[in-house]
mmCIF file of C-alpha atoms in Angstrom:
data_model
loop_
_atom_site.group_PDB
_atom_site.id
_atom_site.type_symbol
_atom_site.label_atom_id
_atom_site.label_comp_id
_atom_site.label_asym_id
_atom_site.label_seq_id
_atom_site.Cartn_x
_atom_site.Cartn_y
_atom_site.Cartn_z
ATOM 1 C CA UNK A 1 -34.545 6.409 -17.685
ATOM 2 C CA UNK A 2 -30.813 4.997 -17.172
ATOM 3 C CA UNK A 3 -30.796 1.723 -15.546
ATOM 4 C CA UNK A 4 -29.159 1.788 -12.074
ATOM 5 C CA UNK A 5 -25.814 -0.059 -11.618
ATOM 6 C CA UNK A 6 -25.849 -2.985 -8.557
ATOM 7 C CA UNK A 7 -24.633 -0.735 -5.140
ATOM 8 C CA UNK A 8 -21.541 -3.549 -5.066
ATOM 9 C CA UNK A 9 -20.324 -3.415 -8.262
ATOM 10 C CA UNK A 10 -20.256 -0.247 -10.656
ATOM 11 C CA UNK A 11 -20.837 0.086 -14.065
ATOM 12 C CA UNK A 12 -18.015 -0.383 -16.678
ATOM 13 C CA UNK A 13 -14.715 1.388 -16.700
ATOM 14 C CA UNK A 14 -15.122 2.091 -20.385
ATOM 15 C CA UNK A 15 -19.396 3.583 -20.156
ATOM 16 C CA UNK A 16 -17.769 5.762 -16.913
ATOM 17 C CA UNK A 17 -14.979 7.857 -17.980
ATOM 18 C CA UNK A 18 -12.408 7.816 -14.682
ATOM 19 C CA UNK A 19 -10.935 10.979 -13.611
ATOM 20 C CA UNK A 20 -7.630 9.778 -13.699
ATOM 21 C CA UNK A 21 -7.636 9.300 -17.436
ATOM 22 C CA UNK A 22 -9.252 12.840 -17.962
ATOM 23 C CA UNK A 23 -6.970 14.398 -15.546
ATOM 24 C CA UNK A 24 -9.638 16.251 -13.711
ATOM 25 C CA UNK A 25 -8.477 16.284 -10.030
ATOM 26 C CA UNK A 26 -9.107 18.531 -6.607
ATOM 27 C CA UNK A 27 -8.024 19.270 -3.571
ATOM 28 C CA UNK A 28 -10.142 16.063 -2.440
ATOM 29 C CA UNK A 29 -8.399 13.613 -4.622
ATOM 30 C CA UNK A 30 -4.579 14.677 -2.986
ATOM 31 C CA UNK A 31 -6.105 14.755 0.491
ATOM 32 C CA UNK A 32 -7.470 11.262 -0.378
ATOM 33 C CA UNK A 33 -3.189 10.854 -1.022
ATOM 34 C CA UNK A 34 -2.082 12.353 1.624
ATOM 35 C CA UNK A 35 -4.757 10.445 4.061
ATOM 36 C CA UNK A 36 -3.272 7.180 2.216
ATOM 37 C CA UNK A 37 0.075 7.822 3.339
ATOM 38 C CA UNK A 38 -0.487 8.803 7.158
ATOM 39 C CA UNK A 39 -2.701 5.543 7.136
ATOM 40 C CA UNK A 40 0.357 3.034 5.408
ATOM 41 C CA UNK A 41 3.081 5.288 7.625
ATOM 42 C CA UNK A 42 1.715 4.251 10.893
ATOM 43 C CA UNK A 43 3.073 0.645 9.512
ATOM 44 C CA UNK A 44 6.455 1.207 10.472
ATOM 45 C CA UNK A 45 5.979 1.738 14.233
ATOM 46 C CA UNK A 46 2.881 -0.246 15.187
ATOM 47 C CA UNK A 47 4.593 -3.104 13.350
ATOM 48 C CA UNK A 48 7.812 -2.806 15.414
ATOM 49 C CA UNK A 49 5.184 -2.690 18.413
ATOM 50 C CA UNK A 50 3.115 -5.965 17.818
ATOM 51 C CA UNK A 51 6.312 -8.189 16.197
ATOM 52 C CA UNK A 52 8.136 -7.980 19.553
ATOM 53 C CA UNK A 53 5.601 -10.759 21.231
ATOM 54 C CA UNK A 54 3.530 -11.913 17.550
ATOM 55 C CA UNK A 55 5.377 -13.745 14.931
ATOM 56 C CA UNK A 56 5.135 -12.372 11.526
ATOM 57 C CA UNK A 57 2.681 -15.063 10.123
ATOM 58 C CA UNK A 58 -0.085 -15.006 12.822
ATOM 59 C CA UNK A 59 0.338 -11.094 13.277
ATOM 60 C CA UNK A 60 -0.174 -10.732 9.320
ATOM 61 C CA UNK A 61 -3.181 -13.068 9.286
ATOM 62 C CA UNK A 62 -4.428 -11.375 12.753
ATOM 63 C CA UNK A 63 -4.598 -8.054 11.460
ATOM 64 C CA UNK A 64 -6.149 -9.041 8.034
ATOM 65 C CA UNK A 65 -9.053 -10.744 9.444
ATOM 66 C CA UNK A 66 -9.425 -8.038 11.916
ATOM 67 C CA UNK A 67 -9.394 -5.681 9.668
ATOM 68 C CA UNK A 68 -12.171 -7.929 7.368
ATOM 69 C CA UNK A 69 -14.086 -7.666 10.465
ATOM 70 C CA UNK A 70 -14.453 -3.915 10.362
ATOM 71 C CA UNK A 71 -14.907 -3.681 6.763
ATOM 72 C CA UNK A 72 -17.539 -6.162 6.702
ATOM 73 C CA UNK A 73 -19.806 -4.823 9.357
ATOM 74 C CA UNK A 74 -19.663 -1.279 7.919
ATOM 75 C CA UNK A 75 -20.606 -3.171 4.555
ATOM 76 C CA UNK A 76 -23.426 -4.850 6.596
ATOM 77 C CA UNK A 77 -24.769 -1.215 8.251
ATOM 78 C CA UNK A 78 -24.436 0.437 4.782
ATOM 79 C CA UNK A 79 -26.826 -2.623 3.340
ATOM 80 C CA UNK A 80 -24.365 -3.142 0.993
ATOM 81 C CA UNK A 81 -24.022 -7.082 -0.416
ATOM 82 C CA UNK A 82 -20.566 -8.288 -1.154
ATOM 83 C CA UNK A 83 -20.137 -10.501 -4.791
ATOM 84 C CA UNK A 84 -20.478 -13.585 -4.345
ATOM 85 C CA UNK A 85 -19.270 -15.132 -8.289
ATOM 86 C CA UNK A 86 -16.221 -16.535 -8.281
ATOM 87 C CA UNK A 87 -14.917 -14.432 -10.985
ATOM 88 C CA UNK A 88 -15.073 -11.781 -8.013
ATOM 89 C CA UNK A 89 -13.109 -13.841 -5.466
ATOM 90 C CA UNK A 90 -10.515 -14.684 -8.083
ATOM 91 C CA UNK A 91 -9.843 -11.020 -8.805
ATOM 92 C CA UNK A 92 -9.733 -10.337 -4.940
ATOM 93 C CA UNK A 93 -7.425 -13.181 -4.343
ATOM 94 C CA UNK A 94 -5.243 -12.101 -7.349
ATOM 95 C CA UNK A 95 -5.268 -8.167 -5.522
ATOM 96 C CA UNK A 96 -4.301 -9.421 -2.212
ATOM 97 C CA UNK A 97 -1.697 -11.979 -3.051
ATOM 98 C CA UNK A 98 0.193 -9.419 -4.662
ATOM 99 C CA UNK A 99 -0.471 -6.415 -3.116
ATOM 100 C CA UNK A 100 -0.094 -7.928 0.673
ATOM 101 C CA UNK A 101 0.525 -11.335 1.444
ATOM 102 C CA UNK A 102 3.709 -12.336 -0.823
ATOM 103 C CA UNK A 103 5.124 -8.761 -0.379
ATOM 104 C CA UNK A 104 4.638 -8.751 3.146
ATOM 105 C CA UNK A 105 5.923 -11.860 3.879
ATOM 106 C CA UNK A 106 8.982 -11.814 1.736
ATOM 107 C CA UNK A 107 9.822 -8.359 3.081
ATOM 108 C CA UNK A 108 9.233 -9.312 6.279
ATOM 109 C CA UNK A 109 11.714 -12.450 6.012
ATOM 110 C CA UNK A 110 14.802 -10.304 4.618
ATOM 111 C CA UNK A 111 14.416 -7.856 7.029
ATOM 112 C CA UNK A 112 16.410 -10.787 9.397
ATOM 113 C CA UNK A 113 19.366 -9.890 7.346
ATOM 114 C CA UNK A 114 18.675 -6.331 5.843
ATOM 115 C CA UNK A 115 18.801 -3.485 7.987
ATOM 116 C CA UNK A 116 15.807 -1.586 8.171
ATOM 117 C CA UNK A 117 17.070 1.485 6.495
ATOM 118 C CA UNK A 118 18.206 -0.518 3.208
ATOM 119 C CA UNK A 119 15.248 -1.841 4.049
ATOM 120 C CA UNK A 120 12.923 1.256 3.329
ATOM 121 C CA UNK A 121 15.344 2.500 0.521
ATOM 122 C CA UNK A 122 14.784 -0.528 -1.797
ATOM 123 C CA UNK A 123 10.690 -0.598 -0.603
ATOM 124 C CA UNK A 124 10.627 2.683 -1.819
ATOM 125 C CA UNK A 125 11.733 2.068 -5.683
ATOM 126 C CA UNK A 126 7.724 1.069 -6.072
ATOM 127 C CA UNK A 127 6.919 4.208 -8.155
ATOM 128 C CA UNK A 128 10.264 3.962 -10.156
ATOM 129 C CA UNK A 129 8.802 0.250 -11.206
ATOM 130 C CA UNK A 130 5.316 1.592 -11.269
ATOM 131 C CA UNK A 131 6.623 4.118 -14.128
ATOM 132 C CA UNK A 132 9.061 1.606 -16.318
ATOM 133 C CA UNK A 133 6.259 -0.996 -16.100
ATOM 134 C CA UNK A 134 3.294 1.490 -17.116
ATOM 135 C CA UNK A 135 6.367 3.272 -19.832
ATOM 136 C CA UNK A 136 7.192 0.134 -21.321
ATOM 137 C CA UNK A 137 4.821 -2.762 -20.798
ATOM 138 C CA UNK A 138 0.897 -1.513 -20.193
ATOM 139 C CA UNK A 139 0.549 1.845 -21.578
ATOM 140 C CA UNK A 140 -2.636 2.697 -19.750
ATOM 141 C CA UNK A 141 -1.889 5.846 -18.730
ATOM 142 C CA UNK A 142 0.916 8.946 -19.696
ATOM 143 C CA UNK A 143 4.338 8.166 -18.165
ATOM 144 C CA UNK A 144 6.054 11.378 -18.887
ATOM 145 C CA UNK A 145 9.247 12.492 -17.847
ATOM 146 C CA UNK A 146 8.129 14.322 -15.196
ATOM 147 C CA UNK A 147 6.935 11.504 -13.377
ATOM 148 C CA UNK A 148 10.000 9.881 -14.038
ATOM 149 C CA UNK A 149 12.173 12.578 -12.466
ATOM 150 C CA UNK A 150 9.230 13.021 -9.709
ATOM 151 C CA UNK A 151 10.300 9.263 -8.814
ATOM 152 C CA UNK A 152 13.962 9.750 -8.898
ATOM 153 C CA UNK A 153 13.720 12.736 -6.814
ATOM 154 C CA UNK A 154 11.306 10.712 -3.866
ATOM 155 C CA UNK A 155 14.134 7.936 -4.227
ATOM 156 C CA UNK A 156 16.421 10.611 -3.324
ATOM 157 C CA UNK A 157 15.033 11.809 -0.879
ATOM 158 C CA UNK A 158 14.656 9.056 0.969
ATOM 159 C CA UNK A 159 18.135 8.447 0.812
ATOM 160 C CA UNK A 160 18.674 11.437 2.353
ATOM 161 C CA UNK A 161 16.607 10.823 5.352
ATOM 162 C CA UNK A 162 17.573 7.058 5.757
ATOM 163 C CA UNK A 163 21.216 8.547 5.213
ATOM 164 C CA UNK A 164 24.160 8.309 3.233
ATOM 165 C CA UNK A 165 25.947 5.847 5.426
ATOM 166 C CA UNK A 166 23.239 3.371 5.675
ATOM 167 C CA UNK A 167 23.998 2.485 2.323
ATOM 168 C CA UNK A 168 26.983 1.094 2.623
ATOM 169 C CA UNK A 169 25.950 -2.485 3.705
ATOM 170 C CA UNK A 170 24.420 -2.932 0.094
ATOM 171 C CA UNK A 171 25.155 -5.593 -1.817
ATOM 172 C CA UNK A 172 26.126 -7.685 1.975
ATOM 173 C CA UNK A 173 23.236 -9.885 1.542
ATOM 174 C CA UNK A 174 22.432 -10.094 -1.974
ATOM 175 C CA UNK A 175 19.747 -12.493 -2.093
ATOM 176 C CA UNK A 176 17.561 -10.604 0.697
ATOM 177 C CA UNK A 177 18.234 -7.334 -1.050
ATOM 178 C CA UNK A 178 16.807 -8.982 -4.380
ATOM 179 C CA UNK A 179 13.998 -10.688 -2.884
ATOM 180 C CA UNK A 180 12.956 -7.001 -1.377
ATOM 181 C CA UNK A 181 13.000 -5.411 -4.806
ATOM 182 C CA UNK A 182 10.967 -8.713 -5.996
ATOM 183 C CA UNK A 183 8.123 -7.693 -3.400
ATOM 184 C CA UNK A 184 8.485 -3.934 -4.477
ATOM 185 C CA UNK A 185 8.170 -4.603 -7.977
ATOM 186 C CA UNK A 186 4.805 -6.731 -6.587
ATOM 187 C CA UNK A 187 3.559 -3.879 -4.917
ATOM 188 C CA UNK A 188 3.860 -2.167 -8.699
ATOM 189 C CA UNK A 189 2.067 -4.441 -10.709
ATOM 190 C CA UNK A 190 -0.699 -4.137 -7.849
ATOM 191 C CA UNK A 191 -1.434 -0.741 -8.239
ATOM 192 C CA UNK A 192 -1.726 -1.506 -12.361
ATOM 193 C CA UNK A 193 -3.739 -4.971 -11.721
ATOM 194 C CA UNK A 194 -5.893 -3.457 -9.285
ATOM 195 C CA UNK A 195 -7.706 -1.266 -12.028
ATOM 196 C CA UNK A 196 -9.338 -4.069 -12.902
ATOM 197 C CA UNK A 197 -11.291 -3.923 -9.260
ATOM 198 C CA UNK A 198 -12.316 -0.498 -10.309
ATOM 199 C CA UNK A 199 -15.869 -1.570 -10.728
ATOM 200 C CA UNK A 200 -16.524 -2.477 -7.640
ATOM 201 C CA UNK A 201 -17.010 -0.481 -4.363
ATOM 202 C CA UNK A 202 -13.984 0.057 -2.817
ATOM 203 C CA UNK A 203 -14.699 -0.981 1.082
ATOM 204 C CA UNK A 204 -15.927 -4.677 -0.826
ATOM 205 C CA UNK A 205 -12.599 -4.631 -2.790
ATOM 206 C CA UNK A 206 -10.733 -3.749 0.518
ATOM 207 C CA UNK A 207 -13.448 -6.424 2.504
ATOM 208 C CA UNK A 208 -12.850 -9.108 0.252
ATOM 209 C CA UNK A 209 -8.959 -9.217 -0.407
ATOM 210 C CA UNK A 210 -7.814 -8.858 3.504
ATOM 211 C CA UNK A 211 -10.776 -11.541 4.555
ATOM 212 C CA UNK A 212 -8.529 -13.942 1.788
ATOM 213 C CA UNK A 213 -5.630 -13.130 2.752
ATOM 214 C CA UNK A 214 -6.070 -13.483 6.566
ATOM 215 C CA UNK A 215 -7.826 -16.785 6.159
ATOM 216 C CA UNK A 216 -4.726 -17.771 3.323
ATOM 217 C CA UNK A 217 -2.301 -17.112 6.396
ATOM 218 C CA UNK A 218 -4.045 -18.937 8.981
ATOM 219 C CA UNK A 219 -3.056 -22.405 8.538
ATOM 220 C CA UNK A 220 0.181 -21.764 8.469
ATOM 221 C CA UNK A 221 -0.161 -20.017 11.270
ATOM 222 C CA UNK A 222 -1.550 -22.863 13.369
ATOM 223 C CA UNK A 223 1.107 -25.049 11.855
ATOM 224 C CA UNK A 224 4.051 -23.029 12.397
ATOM 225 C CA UNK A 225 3.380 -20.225 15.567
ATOM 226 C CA UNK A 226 1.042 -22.440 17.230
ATOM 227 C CA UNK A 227 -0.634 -19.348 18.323
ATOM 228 C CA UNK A 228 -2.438 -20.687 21.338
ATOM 229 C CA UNK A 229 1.055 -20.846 23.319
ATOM 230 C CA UNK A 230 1.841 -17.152 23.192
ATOM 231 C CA UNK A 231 2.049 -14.492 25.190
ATOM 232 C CA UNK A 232 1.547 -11.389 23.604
ATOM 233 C CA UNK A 233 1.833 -7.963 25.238
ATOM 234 C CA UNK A 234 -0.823 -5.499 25.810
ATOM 235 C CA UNK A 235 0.577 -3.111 23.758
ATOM 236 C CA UNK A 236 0.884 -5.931 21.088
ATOM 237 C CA UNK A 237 -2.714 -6.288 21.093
ATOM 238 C CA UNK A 238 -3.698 -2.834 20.684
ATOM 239 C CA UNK A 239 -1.224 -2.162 17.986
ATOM 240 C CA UNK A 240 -2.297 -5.368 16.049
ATOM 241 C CA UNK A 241 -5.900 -3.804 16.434
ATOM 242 C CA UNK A 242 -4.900 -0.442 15.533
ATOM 243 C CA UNK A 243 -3.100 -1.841 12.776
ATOM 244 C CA UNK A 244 -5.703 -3.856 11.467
ATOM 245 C CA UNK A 245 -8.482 -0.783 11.250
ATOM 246 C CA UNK A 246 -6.242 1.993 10.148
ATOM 247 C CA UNK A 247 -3.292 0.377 7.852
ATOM 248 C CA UNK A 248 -4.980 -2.563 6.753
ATOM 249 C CA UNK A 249 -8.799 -1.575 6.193
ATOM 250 C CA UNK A 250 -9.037 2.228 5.864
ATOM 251 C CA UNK A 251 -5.556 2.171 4.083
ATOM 252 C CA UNK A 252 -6.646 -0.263 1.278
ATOM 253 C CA UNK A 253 -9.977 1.575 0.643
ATOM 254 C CA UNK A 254 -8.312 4.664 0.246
ATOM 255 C CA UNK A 255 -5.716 2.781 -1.835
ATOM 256 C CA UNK A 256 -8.600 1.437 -4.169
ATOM 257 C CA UNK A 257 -10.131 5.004 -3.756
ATOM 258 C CA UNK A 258 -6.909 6.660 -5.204
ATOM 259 C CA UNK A 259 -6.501 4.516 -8.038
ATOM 260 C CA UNK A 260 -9.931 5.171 -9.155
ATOM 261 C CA UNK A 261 -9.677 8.731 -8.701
ATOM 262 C CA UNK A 262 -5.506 9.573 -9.307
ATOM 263 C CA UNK A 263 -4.425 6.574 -11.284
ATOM 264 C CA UNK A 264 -1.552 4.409 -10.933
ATOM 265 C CA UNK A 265 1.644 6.460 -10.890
ATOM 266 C CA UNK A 266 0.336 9.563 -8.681
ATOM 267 C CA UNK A 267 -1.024 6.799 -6.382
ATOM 268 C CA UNK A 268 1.913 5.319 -6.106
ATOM 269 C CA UNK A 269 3.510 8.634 -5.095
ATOM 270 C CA UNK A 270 2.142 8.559 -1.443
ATOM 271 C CA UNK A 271 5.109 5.463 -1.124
ATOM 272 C CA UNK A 272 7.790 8.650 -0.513
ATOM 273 C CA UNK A 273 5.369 10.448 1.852
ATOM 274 C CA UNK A 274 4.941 7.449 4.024
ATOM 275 C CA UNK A 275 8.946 7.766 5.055
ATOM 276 C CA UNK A 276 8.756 11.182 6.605
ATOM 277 C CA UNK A 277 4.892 10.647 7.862
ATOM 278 C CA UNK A 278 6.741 7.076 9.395
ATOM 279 C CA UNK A 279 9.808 8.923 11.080
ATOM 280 C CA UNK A 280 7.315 11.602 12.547
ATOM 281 C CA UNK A 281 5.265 8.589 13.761
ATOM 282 C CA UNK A 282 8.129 6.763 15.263
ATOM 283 C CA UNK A 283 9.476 9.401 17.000
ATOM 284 C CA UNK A 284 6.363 10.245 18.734
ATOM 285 C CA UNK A 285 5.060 6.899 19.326
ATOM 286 C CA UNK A 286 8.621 4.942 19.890
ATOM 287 C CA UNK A 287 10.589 8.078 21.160
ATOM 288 C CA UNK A 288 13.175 7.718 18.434
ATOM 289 C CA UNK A 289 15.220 10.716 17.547
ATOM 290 C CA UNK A 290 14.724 13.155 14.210
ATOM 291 C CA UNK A 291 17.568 12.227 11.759
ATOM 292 C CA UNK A 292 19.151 15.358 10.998
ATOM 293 C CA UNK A 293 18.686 15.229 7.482
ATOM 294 C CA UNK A 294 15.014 15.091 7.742
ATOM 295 C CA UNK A 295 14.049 18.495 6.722
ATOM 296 C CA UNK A 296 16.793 17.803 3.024
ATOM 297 C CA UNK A 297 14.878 14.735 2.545
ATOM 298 C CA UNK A 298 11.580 16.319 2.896
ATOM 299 C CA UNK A 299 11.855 18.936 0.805
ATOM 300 C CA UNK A 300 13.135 16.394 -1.949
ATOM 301 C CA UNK A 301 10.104 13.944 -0.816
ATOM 302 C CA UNK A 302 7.744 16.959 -1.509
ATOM 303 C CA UNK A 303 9.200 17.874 -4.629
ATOM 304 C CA UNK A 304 9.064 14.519 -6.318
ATOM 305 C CA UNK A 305 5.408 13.754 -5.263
ATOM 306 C CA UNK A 306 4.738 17.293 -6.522
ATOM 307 C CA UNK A 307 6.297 16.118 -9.579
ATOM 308 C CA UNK A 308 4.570 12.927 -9.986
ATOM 309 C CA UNK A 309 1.085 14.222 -8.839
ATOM 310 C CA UNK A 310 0.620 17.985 -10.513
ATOM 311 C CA UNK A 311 -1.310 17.318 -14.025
ATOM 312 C CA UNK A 312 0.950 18.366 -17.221
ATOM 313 C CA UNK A 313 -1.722 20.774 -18.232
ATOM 314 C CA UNK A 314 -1.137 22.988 -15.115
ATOM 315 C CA UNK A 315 2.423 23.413 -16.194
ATOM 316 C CA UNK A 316 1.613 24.644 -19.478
ATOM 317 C CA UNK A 317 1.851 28.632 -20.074
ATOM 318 C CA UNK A 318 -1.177 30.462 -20.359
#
């Protein structure tokens, strides 16, 4: 009889084939995607909601730690034990330093001087990284020229929905702009890294990184916010909660989820669905109007995740 693998951790990458690397995918695996996206889209507006009474330090360790919270008692009702070897933490630390906490906080800071639609142009080159790094440097999966032009069209269109004019402020700030595309090229070598975590359940991969990085925040945030002498809004609250459950913890399982399922470059396709998924969020939560170049960008969004996320085999004649 096969010996049975610990319910935390799985057994090796290389004894369990991953369906990424053979390519066999479902309808499951892109509504895994698209489930990733509405969960990172709803970002942009609870963000805006929270930051107006929470500074950006103790609302990133807030959320993290609530978001911990969830993950761990779900871990706790499905009697499953989290790792407790350092080797573990290390790899968890690793995940959420570059996948959350130097991104976020970098992005975050050059948003003072960025405006928010060069903002969301340069955080969307992820997958255009994702491919050159994976092309050029790791080689652990095909990078075809598909998926190259399935990034370039997602870049476009999110050009076209930010719009045309917005882009004429580049180059303004130079050293926010560059420190931007340093956090985006983070969030790219996250995806890659965080193959490494595939042998562990997902929720403790998910558990594990946010409870570091919302305890790694928390000093600072003592130091610096003094958090005991604000006055957050109601609203703040619940969108800090909201944010904490859906973005942070059920968006990073599914994150882990996709990677082990899609691999790196398709997962990092759900980066150009989050822009329309965010407008539609902002106008119905915020009341902001539809840019009228939505439906353009769209259809180029669409196209270039299509692109990115269709296996090469489908395309061949028959």
């Amino acid at each position: 009889m096969p010996q049975s693998t610990s319910p935390t951790r799985r057994a090796p990458a290389s004894v369990l084939p991953s369906k990424a690397a053979t390519g066999a995918r479902s309808w499951r695996d892109y509504a895994l995607l698209f489930a990733l996206a509405c969960c990172w889209s709803s970002t942009y507006p609870l963000a805006k909601l929270a930051l107006s009474t929470i500074p950006p330090i103790t609302f990133s360790s807030v959320r993290a730690l609530i978001a911990a919270a969830f993950l761990f008692a779900i871990l706790w009702m499905r009697g499953i034990k989290v790792p407790t070897d350092a080797q573990a933490w290390k790899l968890f630390a690793t995940q959420q330093l570059i996948n959350s906490t130097f991104p976020f906080l970098v992005i975050t800071w050059s948003q003072q001087y960025v405006p928010a639609s060069n903002t969301v142009v340069l955080a969307s080159t992820t997958p255009i990284f994702a491919f050159l790094i994976t092309s050029l440097i790791t080689r652990h999966e095909p990078a075809t020229l598909l998926k190259l032009m399935g990034a370039i069209l997602g870049l476009a269109g999110t050009v076209a929905i930010i719009g045309l004019d917005a882009l004429r402020g580049f180059g303004s700030e130079i050293v926010a702009e560059i420190a931007i595309l340093l956090a985006t090229i983070s969030f790219a070598c996250a995806t890659i890294f965080g193959l490494r975590l595939s042998d562990y359940d997902p929720m403790v991969v998910a558990a594990g990184s946010l409870l570091f990085g919302g305890f790694v925040l928390l000093p600072p945030s003592l130091i610096i916010d003094q958090p005991w002498t604000l006055h957050p809004t109601p609203t703040a609250i619940v969108a800090t909660i909201v944010m904490g459950i859906v973005s942070s913890a059920l968006g990073l399982m599914l994150f882990y989820v996709c990677l082990g399922r899609l691999g790196t470059l398709t997962t990092n396709a759900q980066g150009y669905l989050r822009i329309p998924i965010g407008v539609g969020l902002s106008v119905l939560l915020l009341g902001e109007s539809v840019p009228s170049n939505l439906a353009l960008g769209l259809l180029l969004v669409m196209a270039g995740v299509a692109a990115m996320t269709v296996p090469a085999e489908r395309l061949k004649l028959r």
